Amino acid sequence: MKSLKHLPVIIIMMLVSLACQMSDSSDKISGVEERVEQLLGEMTLDEKIGQMCQVSGGQGNEESIRQGMIGSILNEVDPENINRLQKIAVEESRLGIPIIVARDVIHGFKTVFPIPLGQAATWNPELVQKGSRIAASEAASTGVRWTFAPMIDISRDARWGRIAESLGEDPYLTSVLGAAMVTGFQGDSLNGETSIAACAKHFAGYGAAEGGRDYNTTSIPPRELRDIYLPPFKAAVDAGVRTFMSGFNEVDGVPATANKYLLTDVLRNEWQFDGFVVSDWASTWEMINHGFAADEKEAAHRAIKVGVDMEMATTTYRDNIAALLKEGALNIEDINQAVRNILRVKFELGLFDNPYIAEEKQNQFARPEYLEAANLAATQSMVLLKNEQKTLPINSSSKIALIGPMADQPYEQLGTWIFDGDTTLTVTPLQAFNKTFGQENVLFAEGMPISRTRHQKGFRKAIEQAKNSDVIVFCGGEESILSGEAHSRANIDLPGVQNELIKELKKTGKPLVLVVMAGRPLTIGEISEHADAVVYAWHPGTMGGAALADIVSGKANPSGKLPVTFPKVVGQIPIYYNHKNTGRPANPDSWTQMYDIPVKAPQTSLGNESHYIDAGFIPLYPFGYGLSYTSFEYSDLSLDKEVYARDETIEVRFTLSNTGEFAGEEVAQVYVRDLVGNVTRPVKELKAFERIDLQKGESKTVTLTIPVQELAFTNIDMKQVVEPGEFQLWVGGDSNAHLTTGFVVR
Ligand code: NOJ
């Protein structure tokens, strides 16, 4: 009898120790597993189901919260309201389980940082981490304790509107910066008062939407899924991310939200993730549209079975779990496991111990140091693509014609996902130029009221201003709403009559600086020929104008580098630097432009190589590219050894010299190619990088390291291995780096 009486305790202790073995992070906060199990033991089925439901907005949901039927709310940001709802959950529901309040805090809260793609162009993990820390601090001061970020979907298609939210095309850069965001959001300890749980999304492959059309089917070979799309998610797990979001897309016929391979085999079993997984908005329900579930019940069943713990927005869980249990399609352990994962994170966040936001902690927005960090992030994100005749920087005594639809648009320069961004904080280029160059030296005309304007009514004034100036700065691009979710474009030229206006302005004979604010690479190849200098500014956020004025005036030296390849024309997409070589690689010596092909030329006249006869094979700008006002030289490349064992680390040493006229920062990049594999390998892959600042005339010896294990890939047997053999390595300022050497792995 005695032993039977103690059975539940023994089971609990066994479960606790099992869970503890699986959970490094929860070990850090002592007692979490015990508290989870104890609470779980007291919960009714309805209360368990409640934890698995997330609803949008608190208004009207008070009674459901009181009944314990809601585990999470998204899209509430008023601290008083959040405290009010939390009070109902904590003080009026039977078990007092707090709700977790979520929000899309993607690139800032009130203080808006550059869009993630812009932040990626900084190649600066510390700064990216700081941006997320600041966003977390601002958001947490309202009671938001969970963000749906970082978005770490590899994006190789500029047509896809959500490329703006991504960190670009490269698995390594995305891994490093995504992990930095996780650390920034979550802080040193998840229960810190400025910490919010991060969410690695969208698991997985969402960025591979066919044709760049949002929500579209993907086609990702299993090996490519492993080597290109999954590494950033693994890096997020390693950085301690506490939640995941499943994607809208399907992967090889199976929606990500019911994908056992992704959510169970990889995420839970292989990576041992013990946080919780939320569906994307209605992505459970949408499995009916996918033709993967006949009805809501089947959709709920499929998602829960593979480990989607919480459902966002739709109610397939709430409406069907009880019946699924009754029928035996689910068992209570499926539900317990989901609830356990959710409660664990709530405990770790300290929500049970400190559920409310104290009044004095509320609304801690836009502190001077936050704005300063946003300014630095915007400065480092801007990429100088062209600078003929040293058009930039502009002399402080010059008269500047500041023209264009993005020159004075406090909202449009903030970018996608800025629900809470405060446009009254925005510093536009016009405001900043007036301050930097003096109002009397800035001749402003928008030329077009918005980026999509199709009439030319504003041209005359713009051209007049240009005629009276020494130099024209044209701020164009695309408005915030033209990128982001469901805003894919098939034509990615500058919209409206921007090209026409630029050409008219150039006819004045004045030097013209083209500044592009956009959520994606735009096809600016042809129009750039009418510009003497080009600055790619992305959507630079709150301090974008100030950063631009610093760059244009030379107070700051541009140092951003492209996190994506820029196509010349849409037809080149997908175009990315880490492609395969093919059996017939393109060759600059034999490539012939379409119009140069002789009439009735024989079939094989072009050498039968992999290129377009009109657009060639070279992008407009390669991955990693970006100029500076100074020049950098790389030399003396050496490795510490010629032959490495698989458990060793490669030390790459080289000299970087500032050979130009200004102090500046350079992002040095190391690329590696595995020359022969038992499956084909990319022509090169980024394996290390560092931002280095150098005074004019200064040289530094730089050492970057690459663990040989970083060279692993998914081999013919679907195993992650480093294959012995020869490798080539390059060092330089972009993915076309020329300084090269080789090494062997045995
Ligand atoms: C849908 C988006 O795909 C996702 O990224 C976002 O976090 C949710 N909506 C919530 O707004």
PDB file of C-alpha atoms in Angstrom, residues 354-611:
ATOM      1  CA  ASN A 354       6.345  38.336 -11.869  1.00  0.00           C
ATOM      2  CA  PRO A 355       3.296  38.391 -14.111  1.00  0.00           C
ATOM      3  CA  TYR A 356       2.776  42.180 -14.190  1.00  0.00           C
ATOM      4  CA  ILE A 357       4.614  45.140 -15.625  1.00  0.00           C
ATOM      5  CA  ALA A 358       5.273  47.628 -12.863  1.00  0.00           C
ATOM      6  CA  GLU A 359       4.068  51.120 -13.699  1.00  0.00           C
ATOM      7  CA  GLU A 360       7.514  52.658 -13.462  1.00  0.00           C
ATOM      8  CA  LYS A 361       8.840  50.070 -15.935  1.00  0.00           C
ATOM      9  CA  GLN A 362       6.206  50.810 -18.571  1.00  0.00           C
ATOM     10  CA  ASN A 363       6.848  52.507 -21.901  1.00  0.00           C
ATOM     11  CA  GLN A 364      10.628  52.716 -21.816  1.00  0.00           C
ATOM     12  CA  PHE A 365      10.949  53.858 -25.389  1.00  0.00           C
ATOM     13  CA  ALA A 366      13.427  55.613 -27.652  1.00  0.00           C
ATOM     14  CA  ARG A 367      16.115  56.395 -25.119  1.00  0.00           C
ATOM     15  CA  PRO A 368      19.012  58.406 -26.598  1.00  0.00           C
ATOM     16  CA  GLU A 369      21.255  55.319 -26.582  1.00  0.00           C
ATOM     17  CA  TYR A 370      18.587  53.363 -28.489  1.00  0.00           C
ATOM     18  CA  LEU A 371      18.422  56.007 -31.193  1.00  0.00           C
ATOM     19  CA  GLU A 372      22.193  56.099 -31.352  1.00  0.00           C
ATOM     20  CA  ALA A 373      22.342  52.324 -31.883  1.00  0.00           C
ATOM     21  CA  ALA A 374      19.630  52.556 -34.557  1.00  0.00           C
ATOM     22  CA  ASN A 375      21.688  55.265 -36.248  1.00  0.00           C
ATOM     23  CA  LEU A 376      24.822  53.120 -36.219  1.00  0.00           C
ATOM     24  CA  ALA A 377      22.911  50.098 -37.525  1.00  0.00           C
ATOM     25  CA  ALA A 378      21.473  52.178 -40.367  1.00  0.00           C
ATOM     26  CA  THR A 379      24.910  53.589 -41.182  1.00  0.00           C
ATOM     27  CA  GLN A 380      26.565  50.181 -41.267  1.00  0.00           C
ATOM     28  CA  SER A 381      23.697  48.690 -43.278  1.00  0.00           C
ATOM     29  CA  MET A 382      23.991  51.094 -46.210  1.00  0.00           C
ATOM     30  CA  VAL A 383      25.914  49.660 -49.125  1.00  0.00           C
ATOM     31  CA  LEU A 384      27.849  51.868 -51.519  1.00  0.00           C
ATOM     32  CA  LEU A 385      27.424  50.138 -54.866  1.00  0.00           C
ATOM     33  CA  LYS A 386      28.974  52.690 -57.167  1.00  0.00           C
ATOM     34  CA  ASN A 387      30.999  55.881 -56.725  1.00  0.00           C
ATOM     35  CA  GLU A 388      32.399  57.237 -59.967  1.00  0.00           C
ATOM     36  CA  GLN A 389      34.721  60.237 -59.962  1.00  0.00           C
ATOM     37  CA  LYS A 390      34.471  60.202 -56.176  1.00  0.00           C
ATOM     38  CA  THR A 391      31.026  61.779 -56.381  1.00  0.00           C
ATOM     39  CA  LEU A 392      30.636  60.903 -52.718  1.00  0.00           C
ATOM     40  CA  PRO A 393      31.225  62.225 -50.148  1.00  0.00           C
ATOM     41  CA  ILE A 394      29.677  65.567 -51.008  1.00  0.00           C
ATOM     42  CA  ASN A 395      31.528  68.701 -50.049  1.00  0.00           C
ATOM     43  CA  SER A 396      29.849  70.520 -47.160  1.00  0.00           C
ATOM     44  CA  SER A 397      29.556  73.767 -49.120  1.00  0.00           C
ATOM     45  CA  SER A 398      27.747  72.148 -52.067  1.00  0.00           C
ATOM     46  CA  LYS A 399      24.193  72.988 -53.012  1.00  0.00           C
ATOM     47  CA  ILE A 400      22.244  69.726 -52.975  1.00  0.00           C
ATOM     48  CA  ALA A 401      19.040  69.062 -54.872  1.00  0.00           C
ATOM     49  CA  LEU A 402      17.346  66.487 -52.668  1.00  0.00           C
ATOM     50  CA  ILE A 403      14.704  64.861 -54.850  1.00  0.00           C
ATOM     51  CA  GLY A 404      12.539  61.800 -54.708  1.00  0.00           C
ATOM     52  CA  PRO A 405       9.526  60.037 -53.235  1.00  0.00           C
ATOM     53  CA  MET A 406      11.466  58.558 -50.300  1.00  0.00           C
ATOM     54  CA  ALA A 407      13.315  61.729 -49.267  1.00  0.00           C
ATOM     55  CA  ASP A 408      10.823  62.844 -46.663  1.00  0.00           C
ATOM     56  CA  GLN A 409       8.557  59.927 -45.793  1.00  0.00           C
ATOM     57  CA  PRO A 410       8.685  59.179 -42.049  1.00  0.00           C
ATOM     58  CA  TYR A 411       6.595  56.031 -42.468  1.00  0.00           C
ATOM     59  CA  GLU A 412       7.936  54.630 -45.720  1.00  0.00           C
ATOM     60  CA  GLN A 413      11.559  54.442 -44.629  1.00  0.00           C
ATOM     61  CA  LEU A 414      10.674  52.192 -41.674  1.00  0.00           C
ATOM     62  CA  GLY A 415       9.913  49.087 -43.741  1.00  0.00           C
ATOM     63  CA  THR A 416       7.649  46.097 -43.282  1.00  0.00           C
ATOM     64  CA  TRP A 417       6.402  44.827 -39.857  1.00  0.00           C
ATOM     65  CA  ILE A 418       6.458  48.032 -37.922  1.00  0.00           C
ATOM     66  CA  PHE A 419       3.155  47.720 -36.090  1.00  0.00           C
ATOM     67  CA  ASP A 420       4.492  49.716 -33.153  1.00  0.00           C
ATOM     68  CA  GLY A 421       7.090  51.880 -34.873  1.00  0.00           C
ATOM     69  CA  ASP A 422       6.777  55.514 -33.896  1.00  0.00           C
ATOM     70  CA  THR A 423       6.868  57.691 -37.009  1.00  0.00           C
ATOM     71  CA  THR A 424       7.237  60.829 -34.899  1.00  0.00           C
ATOM     72  CA  LEU A 425      10.745  59.618 -34.055  1.00  0.00           C
ATOM     73  CA  THR A 426      11.744  59.185 -37.680  1.00  0.00           C
ATOM     74  CA  VAL A 427      14.567  61.311 -39.001  1.00  0.00           C
ATOM     75  CA  THR A 428      14.074  61.605 -42.760  1.00  0.00           C
ATOM     76  CA  PRO A 429      16.822  62.445 -45.247  1.00  0.00           C
ATOM     77  CA  LEU A 430      15.333  65.926 -45.697  1.00  0.00           C
ATOM     78  CA  GLN A 431      15.412  66.657 -41.971  1.00  0.00           C
ATOM     79  CA  ALA A 432      18.944  65.336 -41.635  1.00  0.00           C
ATOM     80  CA  PHE A 433      20.305  67.035 -44.770  1.00  0.00           C
ATOM     81  CA  ASN A 434      18.903  70.376 -43.596  1.00  0.00           C
ATOM     82  CA  LYS A 435      20.795  69.926 -40.358  1.00  0.00           C
ATOM     83  CA  THR A 436      24.023  68.631 -41.864  1.00  0.00           C
ATOM     84  CA  PHE A 437      24.340  70.843 -44.920  1.00  0.00           C
ATOM     85  CA  GLY A 438      22.234  73.854 -43.791  1.00  0.00           C
ATOM     86  CA  GLN A 439      18.694  74.444 -44.966  1.00  0.00           C
ATOM     87  CA  GLU A 440      19.855  77.086 -47.439  1.00  0.00           C
ATOM     88  CA  ASN A 441      21.974  74.470 -49.226  1.00  0.00           C
ATOM     89  CA  VAL A 442      19.251  71.854 -49.593  1.00  0.00           C
ATOM     90  CA  LEU A 443      16.838  72.334 -52.491  1.00  0.00           C
ATOM     91  CA  PHE A 444      14.051  69.872 -51.932  1.00  0.00           C
ATOM     92  CA  ALA A 445      11.386  68.572 -54.303  1.00  0.00           C
ATOM     93  CA  GLU A 446       9.741  65.187 -54.004  1.00  0.00           C
ATOM     94  CA  GLY A 447       9.191  64.959 -57.770  1.00  0.00           C
ATOM     95  CA  MET A 448       6.707  62.160 -57.113  1.00  0.00           C
ATOM     96  CA  PRO A 449       4.504  61.991 -54.014  1.00  0.00           C
ATOM     97  CA  ILE A 450       4.998  58.236 -53.594  1.00  0.00           C
ATOM     98  CA  SER A 451       7.217  55.594 -55.126  1.00  0.00           C
ATOM     99  CA  ARG A 452       4.362  54.259 -57.294  1.00  0.00           C
ATOM    100  CA  THR A 453       3.287  57.609 -58.748  1.00  0.00           C
ATOM    101  CA  ARG A 454       2.667  57.293 -62.472  1.00  0.00           C
ATOM    102  CA  HIS A 455       2.224  60.932 -63.465  1.00  0.00           C
ATOM    103  CA  GLN A 456       4.909  63.527 -64.018  1.00  0.00           C
ATOM    104  CA  LYS A 457       3.288  66.559 -62.394  1.00  0.00           C
ATOM    105  CA  GLY A 458       6.151  67.026 -59.939  1.00  0.00           C
ATOM    106  CA  PHE A 459       8.936  66.714 -62.498  1.00  0.00           C
ATOM    107  CA  ARG A 460       9.176  70.415 -63.402  1.00  0.00           C
ATOM    108  CA  LYS A 461       9.952  71.636 -59.901  1.00  0.00           C
ATOM    109  CA  ALA A 462      12.379  68.767 -59.323  1.00  0.00           C
ATOM    110  CA  ILE A 463      14.278  69.583 -62.511  1.00  0.00           C
ATOM    111  CA  GLU A 464      14.400  73.275 -61.562  1.00  0.00           C
ATOM    112  CA  GLN A 465      15.885  72.435 -58.185  1.00  0.00           C
ATOM    113  CA  ALA A 466      18.402  70.152 -59.896  1.00  0.00           C
ATOM    114  CA  LYS A 467      19.457  72.936 -62.268  1.00  0.00           C
ATOM    115  CA  ASN A 468      20.151  75.248 -59.328  1.00  0.00           C
ATOM    116  CA  SER A 469      22.252  72.676 -57.491  1.00  0.00           C
ATOM    117  CA  ASP A 470      25.810  71.330 -57.606  1.00  0.00           C
ATOM    118  CA  VAL A 471      24.761  67.742 -57.068  1.00  0.00           C
ATOM    119  CA  ILE A 472      21.514  65.778 -57.107  1.00  0.00           C
ATOM    120  CA  VAL A 473      20.652  63.217 -54.448  1.00  0.00           C
ATOM    121  CA  PHE A 474      17.671  61.154 -55.595  1.00  0.00           C
ATOM    122  CA  CYS A 475      15.992  59.163 -52.806  1.00  0.00           C
ATOM    123  CA  GLY A 476      13.817  56.529 -54.404  1.00  0.00           C
ATOM    124  CA  GLY A 477      12.956  52.895 -53.958  1.00  0.00           C
ATOM    125  CA  GLU A 478       9.744  51.235 -52.893  1.00  0.00           C
ATOM    126  CA  GLU A 479       7.329  52.084 -50.098  1.00  0.00           C
ATOM    127  CA  SER A 480       7.162  49.857 -47.032  1.00  0.00           C
ATOM    128  CA  ILE A 481       4.012  48.099 -48.212  1.00  0.00           C
ATOM    129  CA  LEU A 482       5.630  46.849 -51.427  1.00  0.00           C
ATOM    130  CA  SER A 483       7.641  44.213 -49.567  1.00  0.00           C
ATOM    131  CA  GLY A 484       6.858  41.899 -46.667  1.00  0.00           C
ATOM    132  CA  GLU A 485       4.251  39.180 -46.296  1.00  0.00           C
ATOM    133  CA  ALA A 486       2.076  38.585 -49.363  1.00  0.00           C
ATOM    134  CA  HIS A 487       3.841  41.419 -51.223  1.00  0.00           C
ATOM    135  CA  SER A 488       5.762  39.534 -53.843  1.00  0.00           C
ATOM    136  CA  ARG A 489       6.576  41.311 -57.094  1.00  0.00           C
ATOM    137  CA  ALA A 490       7.202  39.821 -60.524  1.00  0.00           C
ATOM    138  CA  ASN A 491       8.844  42.997 -61.800  1.00  0.00           C
ATOM    139  CA  ILE A 492      11.366  44.421 -59.370  1.00  0.00           C
ATOM    140  CA  ASP A 493      12.322  47.630 -61.152  1.00  0.00           C
ATOM    141  CA  LEU A 494      11.911  50.957 -59.381  1.00  0.00           C
ATOM    142  CA  PRO A 495       8.127  51.417 -59.433  1.00  0.00           C
ATOM    143  CA  GLY A 496       6.158  54.328 -60.899  1.00  0.00           C
ATOM    144  CA  VAL A 497       7.936  56.903 -63.034  1.00  0.00           C
ATOM    145  CA  GLN A 498      11.121  56.939 -60.971  1.00  0.00           C
ATOM    146  CA  ASN A 499      13.325  55.835 -63.855  1.00  0.00           C
ATOM    147  CA  GLU A 500      11.880  58.579 -66.066  1.00  0.00           C
ATOM    148  CA  LEU A 501      12.471  61.201 -63.382  1.00  0.00           C
ATOM    149  CA  ILE A 502      16.055  60.095 -62.806  1.00  0.00           C
ATOM    150  CA  LYS A 503      16.778  60.320 -66.538  1.00  0.00           C
ATOM    151  CA  GLU A 504      15.284  63.823 -66.703  1.00  0.00           C
ATOM    152  CA  LEU A 505      17.322  64.923 -63.710  1.00  0.00           C
ATOM    153  CA  LYS A 506      20.499  63.539 -65.215  1.00  0.00           C
ATOM    154  CA  LYS A 507      19.927  65.616 -68.330  1.00  0.00           C
ATOM    155  CA  THR A 508      20.813  68.692 -66.237  1.00  0.00           C
ATOM    156  CA  GLY A 509      24.391  67.435 -66.399  1.00  0.00           C
ATOM    157  CA  LYS A 510      24.749  67.500 -62.624  1.00  0.00           C
ATOM    158  CA  PRO A 511      26.325  64.577 -60.782  1.00  0.00           C
ATOM    159  CA  LEU A 512      23.557  62.315 -59.524  1.00  0.00           C
ATOM    160  CA  VAL A 513      23.572  60.124 -56.425  1.00  0.00           C
ATOM    161  CA  LEU A 514      20.907  57.414 -56.439  1.00  0.00           C
ATOM    162  CA  VAL A 515      19.778  56.329 -52.981  1.00  0.00           C
ATOM    163  CA  VAL A 516      17.501  53.287 -52.927  1.00  0.00           C
ATOM    164  CA  MET A 517      15.300  52.528 -49.939  1.00  0.00           C
ATOM    165  CA  ALA A 518      13.713  49.139 -50.514  1.00  0.00           C
ATOM    166  CA  GLY A 519      12.788  45.833 -48.928  1.00  0.00           C
ATOM    167  CA  ARG A 520      14.594  43.744 -51.506  1.00  0.00           C
ATOM    168  CA  PRO A 521      17.248  43.953 -54.194  1.00  0.00           C
ATOM    169  CA  LEU A 522      15.655  45.911 -57.034  1.00  0.00           C
ATOM    170  CA  THR A 523      16.782  45.572 -60.627  1.00  0.00           C
ATOM    171  CA  ILE A 524      18.574  48.897 -60.836  1.00  0.00           C
ATOM    172  CA  GLY A 525      21.263  47.886 -63.328  1.00  0.00           C
ATOM    173  CA  GLU A 526      20.073  49.978 -66.222  1.00  0.00           C
ATOM    174  CA  ILE A 527      19.014  53.038 -64.250  1.00  0.00           C
ATOM    175  CA  SER A 528      22.286  53.012 -62.310  1.00  0.00           C
ATOM    176  CA  GLU A 529      24.009  53.891 -65.564  1.00  0.00           C
ATOM    177  CA  HIS A 530      22.399  57.314 -65.211  1.00  0.00           C
ATOM    178  CA  ALA A 531      23.780  57.682 -61.694  1.00  0.00           C
ATOM    179  CA  ASP A 532      27.314  58.624 -60.714  1.00  0.00           C
ATOM    180  CA  ALA A 533      26.984  57.034 -57.298  1.00  0.00           C
ATOM    181  CA  VAL A 534      24.553  54.515 -55.820  1.00  0.00           C
ATOM    182  CA  VAL A 535      23.836  53.930 -52.135  1.00  0.00           C
ATOM    183  CA  TYR A 536      21.598  50.987 -51.261  1.00  0.00           C
ATOM    184  CA  ALA A 537      19.887  51.990 -48.014  1.00  0.00           C
ATOM    185  CA  TRP A 538      17.220  49.224 -47.641  1.00  0.00           C
ATOM    186  CA  HIS A 539      14.415  50.436 -45.395  1.00  0.00           C
ATOM    187  CA  PRO A 540      16.779  51.944 -42.854  1.00  0.00           C
ATOM    188  CA  GLY A 541      14.414  52.582 -39.948  1.00  0.00           C
ATOM    189  CA  THR A 542      13.959  55.471 -37.544  1.00  0.00           C
ATOM    190  CA  MET A 543      17.416  56.981 -37.966  1.00  0.00           C
ATOM    191  CA  GLY A 544      17.797  56.276 -41.677  1.00  0.00           C
ATOM    192  CA  GLY A 545      17.916  59.936 -42.707  1.00  0.00           C
ATOM    193  CA  ALA A 546      20.596  60.782 -40.160  1.00  0.00           C
ATOM    194  CA  ALA A 547      22.683  57.787 -41.240  1.00  0.00           C
ATOM    195  CA  LEU A 548      22.346  58.779 -44.886  1.00  0.00           C
ATOM    196  CA  ALA A 549      23.397  62.368 -44.164  1.00  0.00           C
ATOM    197  CA  ASP A 550      26.458  61.060 -42.328  1.00  0.00           C
ATOM    198  CA  ILE A 551      27.391  58.888 -45.295  1.00  0.00           C
ATOM    199  CA  VAL A 552      26.708  61.489 -47.962  1.00  0.00           C
ATOM    200  CA  SER A 553      28.667  64.146 -46.068  1.00  0.00           C
ATOM    201  CA  GLY A 554      31.575  61.802 -45.344  1.00  0.00           C
ATOM    202  CA  LYS A 555      31.102  61.938 -41.588  1.00  0.00           C
ATOM    203  CA  ALA A 556      30.670  58.171 -41.878  1.00  0.00           C
ATOM    204  CA  ASN A 557      32.387  55.910 -44.384  1.00  0.00           C
ATOM    205  CA  PRO A 558      30.115  53.295 -45.977  1.00  0.00           C
ATOM    206  CA  SER A 559      30.866  49.764 -44.854  1.00  0.00           C
ATOM    207  CA  GLY A 560      27.756  47.675 -45.592  1.00  0.00           C
ATOM    208  CA  LYS A 561      28.086  44.536 -47.723  1.00  0.00           C
ATOM    209  CA  LEU A 562      25.349  42.786 -49.676  1.00  0.00           C
ATOM    210  CA  PRO A 563      23.746  39.799 -47.902  1.00  0.00           C
ATOM    211  CA  VAL A 564      22.136  38.794 -51.207  1.00  0.00           C
ATOM    212  CA  THR A 565      23.200  38.641 -54.825  1.00  0.00           C
ATOM    213  CA  PHE A 566      21.728  41.458 -56.932  1.00  0.00           C
ATOM    214  CA  PRO A 567      20.332  40.229 -60.265  1.00  0.00           C
ATOM    215  CA  LYS A 568      20.665  42.304 -63.419  1.00  0.00           C
ATOM    216  CA  VAL A 569      17.196  41.295 -64.538  1.00  0.00           C
ATOM    217  CA  VAL A 570      14.425  39.247 -62.970  1.00  0.00           C
ATOM    218  CA  GLY A 571      15.021  36.415 -65.441  1.00  0.00           C
ATOM    219  CA  GLN A 572      18.345  35.625 -63.738  1.00  0.00           C
ATOM    220  CA  ILE A 573      16.553  34.638 -60.516  1.00  0.00           C
ATOM    221  CA  PRO A 574      17.326  32.402 -58.694  1.00  0.00           C
ATOM    222  CA  ILE A 575      20.880  33.685 -58.639  1.00  0.00           C
ATOM    223  CA  TYR A 576      23.126  33.118 -55.635  1.00  0.00           C
ATOM    224  CA  TYR A 577      26.846  32.895 -55.080  1.00  0.00           C
ATOM    225  CA  ASN A 578      27.056  29.396 -53.565  1.00  0.00           C
ATOM    226  CA  HIS A 579      25.701  27.642 -56.641  1.00  0.00           C
ATOM    227  CA  LYS A 580      26.975  24.399 -58.116  1.00  0.00           C
ATOM    228  CA  ASN A 581      29.507  24.433 -60.916  1.00  0.00           C
ATOM    229  CA  THR A 582      27.540  22.264 -63.417  1.00  0.00           C
ATOM    230  CA  GLY A 583      29.237  20.145 -66.037  1.00  0.00           C
ATOM    231  CA  ARG A 584      29.435  23.113 -68.361  1.00  0.00           C
ATOM    232  CA  PRO A 585      30.163  26.159 -66.265  1.00  0.00           C
ATOM    233  CA  ALA A 586      29.760  29.576 -67.843  1.00  0.00           C
ATOM    234  CA  ASN A 587      32.926  31.019 -69.261  1.00  0.00           C
ATOM    235  CA  PRO A 588      33.583  34.727 -69.722  1.00  0.00           C
ATOM    236  CA  ASP A 589      35.936  34.034 -72.654  1.00  0.00           C
ATOM    237  CA  SER A 590      33.415  32.228 -74.786  1.00  0.00           C
ATOM    238  CA  TRP A 591      30.184  33.980 -73.779  1.00  0.00           C
ATOM    239  CA  THR A 592      28.599  35.810 -76.695  1.00  0.00           C
ATOM    240  CA  GLN A 593      25.870  38.349 -76.301  1.00  0.00           C
ATOM    241  CA  MET A 594      22.686  37.511 -78.199  1.00  0.00           C
ATOM    242  CA  TYR A 595      23.020  40.396 -80.664  1.00  0.00           C
ATOM    243  CA  ASP A 596      26.587  39.383 -81.519  1.00  0.00           C
ATOM    244  CA  ILE A 597      25.656  35.873 -82.578  1.00  0.00           C
ATOM    245  CA  PRO A 598      26.117  35.686 -86.347  1.00  0.00           C
ATOM    246  CA  VAL A 599      23.030  35.014 -88.431  1.00  0.00           C
ATOM    247  CA  LYS A 600      22.574  31.287 -89.071  1.00  0.00           C
ATOM    248  CA  ALA A 601      25.412  30.464 -86.698  1.00  0.00           C
ATOM    249  CA  PRO A 602      25.819  26.724 -86.184  1.00  0.00           C
ATOM    250  CA  GLN A 603      24.181  25.043 -83.200  1.00  0.00           C
ATOM    251  CA  THR A 604      27.321  24.815 -81.033  1.00  0.00           C
ATOM    252  CA  SER A 605      28.683  28.277 -81.775  1.00  0.00           C
ATOM    253  CA  LEU A 606      28.331  29.373 -78.146  1.00  0.00           C
ATOM    254  CA  GLY A 607      30.393  26.611 -76.610  1.00  0.00           C
ATOM    255  CA  ASN A 608      27.289  25.098 -74.971  1.00  0.00           C
ATOM    256  CA  GLU A 609      27.841  26.584 -71.534  1.00  0.00           C
ATOM    257  CA  SER A 610      25.497  27.427 -68.675  1.00  0.00           C
ATOM    258  CA  HIS A 611      24.492  31.040 -69.269  1.00  0.00           C
TER     259      HIS A 611
END
